[in-house]
mmCIF file of C-alpha atoms in Angstrom:
data_model
loop_
_atom_site.group_PDB
_atom_site.id
_atom_site.type_symbol
_atom_site.label_atom_id
_atom_site.label_comp_id
_atom_site.label_asym_id
_atom_site.label_seq_id
_atom_site.Cartn_x
_atom_site.Cartn_y
_atom_site.Cartn_z
ATOM 1 C CA PRO A 1 3.940 -54.629 -90.149
ATOM 2 C CA PRO A 2 2.043 -51.343 -90.421
ATOM 3 C CA PRO A 3 4.130 -48.258 -90.989
ATOM 4 C CA PRO A 4 5.025 -46.283 -87.832
ATOM 5 C CA PRO A 5 2.769 -43.303 -87.005
ATOM 6 C CA PRO A 6 3.968 -39.916 -88.174
ATOM 7 C CA PRO A 7 5.767 -37.808 -85.567
ATOM 8 C CA PRO A 8 3.561 -35.319 -83.688
ATOM 9 C CA ALA A 9 3.251 -31.949 -85.298
ATOM 10 C CA THR A 10 5.368 -29.260 -83.767
ATOM 11 C CA ALA A 11 4.751 -25.538 -83.699
ATOM 12 C CA SER A 12 7.267 -22.791 -83.532
ATOM 13 C CA LEU A 13 7.097 -19.965 -81.011
ATOM 14 C CA ASP A 14 6.016 -17.667 -83.817
ATOM 15 C CA ASP A 15 3.102 -19.989 -84.627
ATOM 16 C CA VAL A 16 1.995 -20.018 -80.984
ATOM 17 C CA ALA A 17 2.248 -16.229 -80.708
ATOM 18 C CA GLU A 18 0.221 -15.790 -83.887
ATOM 19 C CA LYS A 19 -2.472 -18.173 -82.619
ATOM 20 C CA LEU A 20 -2.726 -16.378 -79.280
ATOM 21 C CA GLU A 21 -3.004 -13.039 -81.048
ATOM 22 C CA GLN A 22 -5.853 -14.369 -83.193
ATOM 23 C CA MET A 23 -7.644 -15.720 -80.111
ATOM 24 C CA GLY A 24 -7.308 -12.347 -78.408
ATOM 25 C CA LYS A 25 -8.822 -10.599 -81.382
ATOM 26 C CA ILE A 26 -11.777 -12.957 -81.352
ATOM 27 C CA GLN A 27 -12.441 -12.784 -77.584
ATOM 28 C CA SER A 28 -11.845 -9.113 -76.865
ATOM 29 C CA GLY A 29 -14.396 -6.406 -77.563
ATOM 30 C CA GLU A 30 -16.582 -3.726 -76.058
ATOM 31 C CA ARG A 31 -20.153 -2.529 -76.209
ATOM 32 C CA ARG A 32 -21.765 0.835 -75.680
ATOM 33 C CA VAL A 33 -24.983 1.170 -73.657
ATOM 34 C CA ALA A 34 -26.884 4.391 -73.012
ATOM 35 C CA MET A 35 -27.088 5.417 -69.345
ATOM 36 C CA THR A 36 -30.516 5.085 -67.794
ATOM 37 C CA ARG A 37 -32.235 8.187 -66.469
ATOM 38 C CA MET A 38 -31.718 6.955 -62.919
ATOM 39 C CA ARG A 39 -27.997 6.348 -63.461
ATOM 40 C CA LYS A 40 -27.633 9.822 -64.993
ATOM 41 C CA ARG A 41 -29.435 11.356 -62.013
ATOM 42 C CA ILE A 42 -27.251 9.452 -59.547
ATOM 43 C CA ALA A 43 -24.120 10.641 -61.361
ATOM 44 C CA GLU A 44 -25.339 14.244 -61.344
ATOM 45 C CA ARG A 45 -26.094 14.216 -57.615
ATOM 46 C CA LEU A 46 -22.757 12.641 -56.711
ATOM 47 C CA LYS A 47 -20.821 15.219 -58.718
ATOM 48 C CA GLU A 48 -22.968 17.990 -57.216
ATOM 49 C CA ALA A 49 -21.928 16.851 -53.738
ATOM 50 C CA GLN A 50 -18.238 16.760 -54.671
ATOM 51 C CA HIS A 51 -18.342 20.161 -56.366
ATOM 52 C CA THR A 52 -20.414 21.916 -53.679
ATOM 53 C CA ALA A 53 -19.591 20.481 -50.253
ATOM 54 C CA ALA A 54 -16.251 20.374 -48.442
ATOM 55 C CA ILE A 55 -16.503 16.663 -47.689
ATOM 56 C CA LEU A 56 -14.440 15.179 -44.879
ATOM 57 C CA THR A 57 -14.776 11.718 -43.309
ATOM 58 C CA THR A 58 -14.115 10.651 -39.724
ATOM 59 C CA PHE A 59 -13.996 7.033 -38.562
ATOM 60 C CA ASN A 60 -14.607 4.936 -35.481
ATOM 61 C CA GLU A 61 -15.364 1.314 -34.715
ATOM 62 C CA VAL A 62 -18.128 -0.220 -32.662
ATOM 63 C CA ASP A 63 -18.310 -3.460 -30.695
ATOM 64 C CA MET A 64 -21.528 -5.136 -31.856
ATOM 65 C CA SER A 65 -21.590 -7.775 -29.075
ATOM 66 C CA ALA A 66 -24.348 -6.264 -26.936
ATOM 67 C CA LEU A 67 -26.609 -5.412 -29.866
ATOM 68 C CA MET A 68 -26.117 -8.850 -31.422
ATOM 69 C CA ASN A 69 -26.934 -10.520 -28.104
ATOM 70 C CA LEU A 70 -30.034 -8.355 -27.708
ATOM 71 C CA ARG A 71 -31.222 -9.305 -31.173
ATOM 72 C CA SER A 72 -30.482 -12.999 -30.629
ATOM 73 C CA ASP A 73 -32.371 -13.057 -27.310
ATOM 74 C CA TYR A 74 -35.500 -11.222 -28.463
ATOM 75 C CA LYS A 75 -35.801 -11.566 -32.259
ATOM 76 C CA ASP A 76 -38.403 -14.360 -32.042
ATOM 77 C CA ASP A 77 -40.551 -12.544 -29.473
ATOM 78 C CA PHE A 78 -40.158 -9.323 -31.453
ATOM 79 C CA PHE A 79 -41.431 -10.999 -34.620
ATOM 80 C CA LYS A 80 -44.380 -12.610 -32.812
ATOM 81 C CA LYS A 81 -45.358 -9.267 -31.304
ATOM 82 C CA HIS A 82 -44.803 -6.955 -34.284
ATOM 83 C CA ASN A 83 -44.821 -9.291 -37.325
ATOM 84 C CA VAL A 84 -41.557 -7.830 -38.614
ATOM 85 C CA LYS A 85 -37.954 -8.998 -38.251
ATOM 86 C CA LEU A 86 -35.612 -7.245 -35.846
ATOM 87 C CA GLY A 87 -32.478 -6.089 -37.639
ATOM 88 C CA PHE A 88 -29.578 -3.815 -36.814
ATOM 89 C CA MET A 89 -30.713 -0.903 -38.975
ATOM 90 C CA SER A 90 -33.479 0.155 -36.573
ATOM 91 C CA ALA A 91 -30.906 0.522 -33.787
ATOM 92 C CA PHE A 92 -28.654 2.669 -35.968
ATOM 93 C CA VAL A 93 -31.610 4.785 -37.109
ATOM 94 C CA LYS A 94 -32.754 5.347 -33.516
ATOM 95 C CA ALA A 95 -29.219 6.031 -32.282
ATOM 96 C CA SER A 96 -28.631 8.469 -35.151
ATOM 97 C CA ALA A 97 -31.871 10.290 -34.340
ATOM 98 C CA ILE A 98 -30.706 10.813 -30.758
ATOM 99 C CA CYS A 99 -27.259 11.991 -31.882
ATOM 100 C CA LEU A 100 -28.745 14.356 -34.478
ATOM 101 C CA GLN A 101 -30.865 16.041 -31.819
ATOM 102 C CA GLU A 102 -27.804 16.407 -29.598
ATOM 103 C CA GLN A 103 -25.647 17.719 -32.475
ATOM 104 C CA PRO A 104 -28.075 19.945 -34.447
ATOM 105 C CA GLU A 105 -25.396 21.077 -36.925
ATOM 106 C CA VAL A 106 -25.234 17.539 -38.325
ATOM 107 C CA ASN A 107 -29.001 17.677 -38.918
ATOM 108 C CA ALA A 108 -28.878 21.132 -40.537
ATOM 109 C CA PHE A 109 -28.099 22.274 -44.084
ATOM 110 C CA ILE A 110 -26.790 25.340 -45.897
ATOM 111 C CA ASP A 111 -29.234 27.376 -47.983
ATOM 112 C CA GLY A 112 -27.437 30.221 -49.708
ATOM 113 C CA GLY A 113 -25.998 32.361 -46.934
ATOM 114 C CA ASP A 114 -28.164 30.779 -44.223
ATOM 115 C CA ILE A 115 -27.946 27.688 -42.044
ATOM 116 C CA VAL A 116 -31.302 25.923 -41.671
ATOM 117 C CA TYR A 117 -31.725 23.973 -38.425
ATOM 118 C CA ARG A 118 -34.434 21.325 -38.121
ATOM 119 C CA ASP A 119 -36.246 20.231 -34.980
ATOM 120 C CA TYR A 120 -37.270 16.944 -36.639
ATOM 121 C CA VAL A 121 -35.276 13.956 -37.905
ATOM 122 C CA ASP A 122 -36.052 12.339 -41.267
ATOM 123 C CA ILE A 123 -33.434 9.691 -42.028
ATOM 124 C CA SER A 124 -32.871 8.504 -45.582
ATOM 125 C CA VAL A 125 -31.833 4.852 -45.893
ATOM 126 C CA ALA A 126 -29.855 3.806 -48.967
ATOM 127 C CA VAL A 127 -31.447 0.850 -50.781
ATOM 128 C CA SER A 128 -29.768 -0.938 -53.682
ATOM 129 C CA THR A 129 -32.061 -1.896 -56.577
ATOM 130 C CA PRO A 130 -31.377 -3.522 -59.965
ATOM 131 C CA THR A 131 -31.585 -0.091 -61.603
ATOM 132 C CA GLY A 132 -29.514 1.858 -59.076
ATOM 133 C CA LEU A 133 -29.350 3.264 -55.567
ATOM 134 C CA VAL A 134 -32.388 4.993 -54.045
ATOM 135 C CA VAL A 135 -32.645 6.727 -50.665
ATOM 136 C CA PRO A 136 -36.232 6.854 -49.373
ATOM 137 C CA ALA A 137 -36.767 8.755 -46.128
ATOM 138 C CA ILE A 138 -38.130 7.569 -42.784
ATOM 139 C CA ARG A 139 -40.115 10.498 -41.383
ATOM 140 C CA GLY A 140 -40.085 11.530 -37.734
ATOM 141 C CA CYS A 141 -37.500 9.000 -36.538
ATOM 142 C CA GLU A 142 -37.118 10.833 -33.231
ATOM 143 C CA ARG A 143 -40.697 9.839 -32.323
ATOM 144 C CA MET A 144 -40.538 6.219 -33.488
ATOM 145 C CA GLY A 145 -39.741 2.978 -31.706
ATOM 146 C CA PHE A 146 -37.824 -0.009 -33.019
ATOM 147 C CA ALA A 147 -40.887 -1.852 -34.340
ATOM 148 C CA GLU A 148 -42.236 1.131 -36.235
ATOM 149 C CA ILE A 149 -38.822 1.842 -37.757
ATOM 150 C CA GLU A 150 -38.409 -1.788 -38.856
ATOM 151 C CA LYS A 151 -41.861 -1.801 -40.464
ATOM 152 C CA VAL A 152 -41.170 1.378 -42.418
ATOM 153 C CA ILE A 153 -37.753 0.075 -43.529
ATOM 154 C CA PHE A 154 -39.370 -3.151 -44.753
ATOM 155 C CA GLN A 155 -42.128 -1.298 -46.608
ATOM 156 C CA LEU A 156 -39.722 1.140 -48.255
ATOM 157 C CA GLY A 157 -37.387 -1.693 -49.226
ATOM 158 C CA GLU A 158 -40.225 -3.612 -50.878
ATOM 159 C CA LYS A 159 -41.381 -0.536 -52.781
ATOM 160 C CA ALA A 160 -37.816 0.253 -53.847
ATOM 161 C CA ARG A 161 -37.347 -3.212 -55.331
ATOM 162 C CA ASP A 162 -40.749 -2.973 -57.051
ATOM 163 C CA ALA A 163 -39.899 0.503 -58.388
ATOM 164 C CA SER A 164 -43.080 1.848 -56.783
ATOM 165 C CA LEU A 165 -41.629 4.524 -54.482
ATOM 166 C CA THR A 166 -43.393 7.868 -54.723
ATOM 167 C CA LEU A 167 -41.607 11.156 -55.293
ATOM 168 C CA GLU A 168 -42.609 12.244 -51.786
ATOM 169 C CA GLU A 169 -40.927 9.166 -50.275
ATOM 170 C CA LEU A 170 -37.704 9.927 -52.147
ATOM 171 C CA GLN A 171 -37.584 13.629 -51.314
ATOM 172 C CA GLY A 172 -36.499 15.292 -48.120
ATOM 173 C CA GLY A 173 -34.447 13.571 -45.482
ATOM 174 C CA THR A 174 -32.147 15.333 -43.044
ATOM 175 C CA PHE A 175 -29.464 12.619 -42.785
ATOM 176 C CA THR A 176 -28.594 9.402 -44.622
ATOM 177 C CA ILE A 177 -27.459 5.936 -43.522
ATOM 178 C CA SER A 178 -25.764 3.630 -46.019
ATOM 179 C CA ASN A 179 -24.872 0.022 -45.208
ATOM 180 C CA GLY A 180 -22.098 -1.227 -47.452
ATOM 181 C CA GLY A 181 -21.650 -4.126 -45.067
ATOM 182 C CA VAL A 182 -24.418 -6.079 -46.810
ATOM 183 C CA PHE A 183 -22.015 -6.394 -49.759
ATOM 184 C CA GLY A 184 -19.000 -7.198 -47.571
ATOM 185 C CA SER A 185 -17.421 -3.736 -47.455
ATOM 186 C CA LEU A 186 -15.097 -3.249 -44.484
ATOM 187 C CA LEU A 187 -14.470 0.480 -44.912
ATOM 188 C CA SER A 188 -15.581 3.273 -47.226
ATOM 189 C CA THR A 189 -15.971 7.040 -47.467
ATOM 190 C CA PRO A 190 -19.639 7.625 -48.368
ATOM 191 C CA ILE A 191 -20.621 10.711 -50.356
ATOM 192 C CA ILE A 192 -23.120 13.169 -48.858
ATOM 193 C CA ASN A 193 -26.684 13.052 -50.160
ATOM 194 C CA MET A 194 -27.152 16.741 -50.996
ATOM 195 C CA PRO A 195 -28.486 19.056 -49.673
ATOM 196 C CA GLN A 196 -27.937 17.088 -46.471
ATOM 197 C CA SER A 197 -24.779 17.760 -44.495
ATOM 198 C CA ALA A 198 -23.743 14.273 -43.374
ATOM 199 C CA ILE A 199 -24.026 10.559 -44.076
ATOM 200 C CA LEU A 200 -23.262 7.540 -41.887
ATOM 201 C CA GLY A 201 -21.589 4.521 -43.468
ATOM 202 C CA MET A 202 -22.102 1.131 -41.831
ATOM 203 C CA HIS A 203 -19.853 -1.778 -42.775
ATOM 204 C CA ALA A 204 -19.434 -5.523 -42.422
ATOM 205 C CA ILE A 205 -19.233 -7.085 -38.966
ATOM 206 C CA GLN A 206 -15.933 -8.902 -38.552
ATOM 207 C CA LYS A 207 -14.418 -10.676 -35.559
ATOM 208 C CA ARG A 208 -11.211 -8.911 -34.555
ATOM 209 C CA PRO A 209 -8.886 -8.897 -31.537
ATOM 210 C CA VAL A 210 -9.453 -5.868 -29.324
ATOM 211 C CA VAL A 211 -8.198 -4.821 -25.906
ATOM 212 C CA VAL A 212 -10.824 -4.804 -23.137
ATOM 213 C CA LYS A 213 -9.666 -4.053 -19.586
ATOM 214 C CA ASP A 214 -6.055 -4.769 -20.603
ATOM 215 C CA GLN A 215 -7.009 -8.183 -22.007
ATOM 216 C CA ILE A 216 -6.975 -9.184 -25.683
ATOM 217 C CA VAL A 217 -10.389 -10.588 -26.615
ATOM 218 C CA ILE A 218 -12.175 -11.434 -29.862
ATOM 219 C CA ARG A 219 -15.201 -9.247 -30.548
ATOM 220 C CA PRO A 220 -17.547 -8.692 -33.518
ATOM 221 C CA MET A 221 -16.493 -5.237 -34.693
ATOM 222 C CA MET A 222 -17.859 -2.824 -37.286
ATOM 223 C CA TYR A 223 -16.121 0.210 -38.733
ATOM 224 C CA LEU A 224 -18.260 3.354 -38.913
ATOM 225 C CA ALA A 225 -17.637 6.280 -41.250
ATOM 226 C CA LEU A 226 -19.231 9.712 -40.993
ATOM 227 C CA SER A 227 -18.784 11.919 -44.048
ATOM 228 C CA TYR A 228 -19.780 15.516 -43.393
ATOM 229 C CA ASP A 229 -19.800 18.971 -44.961
ATOM 230 C CA HIS A 230 -16.926 20.806 -43.300
ATOM 231 C CA ARG A 231 -18.435 24.149 -44.363
ATOM 232 C CA LEU A 232 -21.072 23.644 -41.679
ATOM 233 C CA ILE A 233 -19.824 20.906 -39.360
ATOM 234 C CA ASP A 234 -16.533 21.160 -37.490
ATOM 235 C CA GLY A 235 -14.449 18.163 -36.531
ATOM 236 C CA ARG A 236 -15.546 18.461 -32.901
ATOM 237 C CA GLU A 237 -19.222 17.995 -33.774
ATOM 238 C CA ALA A 238 -18.508 15.143 -36.189
ATOM 239 C CA VAL A 239 -16.282 13.220 -33.775
ATOM 240 C CA THR A 240 -18.680 13.824 -30.872
ATOM 241 C CA PHE A 241 -21.570 12.538 -33.004
ATOM 242 C CA LEU A 242 -19.738 9.332 -33.907
ATOM 243 C CA ARG A 243 -18.466 8.687 -30.375
ATOM 244 C CA ARG A 244 -21.967 9.141 -28.956
ATOM 245 C CA LEU A 245 -23.364 6.784 -31.603
ATOM 246 C CA LYS A 246 -20.732 4.212 -30.651
ATOM 247 C CA THR A 247 -21.717 4.524 -26.984
ATOM 248 C CA LEU A 248 -25.399 3.979 -27.748
ATOM 249 C CA ILE A 249 -24.830 0.950 -29.965
ATOM 250 C CA GLU A 250 -22.352 -0.702 -27.592
ATOM 251 C CA ASP A 251 -24.785 -0.399 -24.666
ATOM 252 C CA PRO A 252 -28.389 -0.645 -25.953
ATOM 253 C CA ARG A 253 -29.674 0.263 -22.470
ATOM 254 C CA ARG A 254 -28.612 3.832 -23.208
ATOM 255 C CA LEU A 255 -30.314 3.603 -26.584
ATOM 256 C CA LEU A 256 -33.590 2.261 -25.214
ATOM 257 C CA LEU A 257 -33.710 4.671 -22.270
ATOM 258 C CA ASN A 258 -32.154 7.650 -24.109
ATOM 259 C CA ILE A 259 -30.000 8.604 -21.142
ATOM 260 C CA ASN A 260 -26.322 9.268 -20.513
ATOM 261 C CA ILE A 261 -25.127 6.548 -18.135
#
């Protein structure tokens, strides 16, 4: 008969530890890459905001039911009429424009020893691109309707992704809206886009139990964050701004008619 097979090789704990150490040496490493000009500029502006402004953030949450129903009911007709999709950003831009006119401190900025108030609303919208974050501005939002806002957002988004935004489109802006919800963020504290005095952070829509008329119901909710420069804006103005925005979004009739009801 053939000889029996040799017994399986065994390894000591020291052998195993040595092998794992060798594998770690092979797999681990690092590489150094120079920062792009855009990334350097983004870093500079973020540190400028932290070093200059007294940044504070206030929070609220908004029930998106009414706005989602409005979009669901009219998105097809809206597209047929205006040849652009109806999203949520146009509602937040329009609502912010109304709130900024009602709370002019949030739309103002500090210039040396002066406070500069604006009678116009140019809202910068944060757009993520492969090379970094850009914030082109939508001019004259207080005079625009939903369709016009959606068209400008679409055009600026396309130009941002094609890296064809002009310097004029990137400059200015009196207020910024950032939507971390597109990446799944539930809550954040956005940093002010200097020299602006405030920024609104939108977040992911998530079904949560809430109390409505003493009943627990499930509603699609979104957390809102308003970061503001406390040197210029007091807590009263910031909280009033966010509560008014919540009211407009939760009842789009107020938003469309621009009335307090």
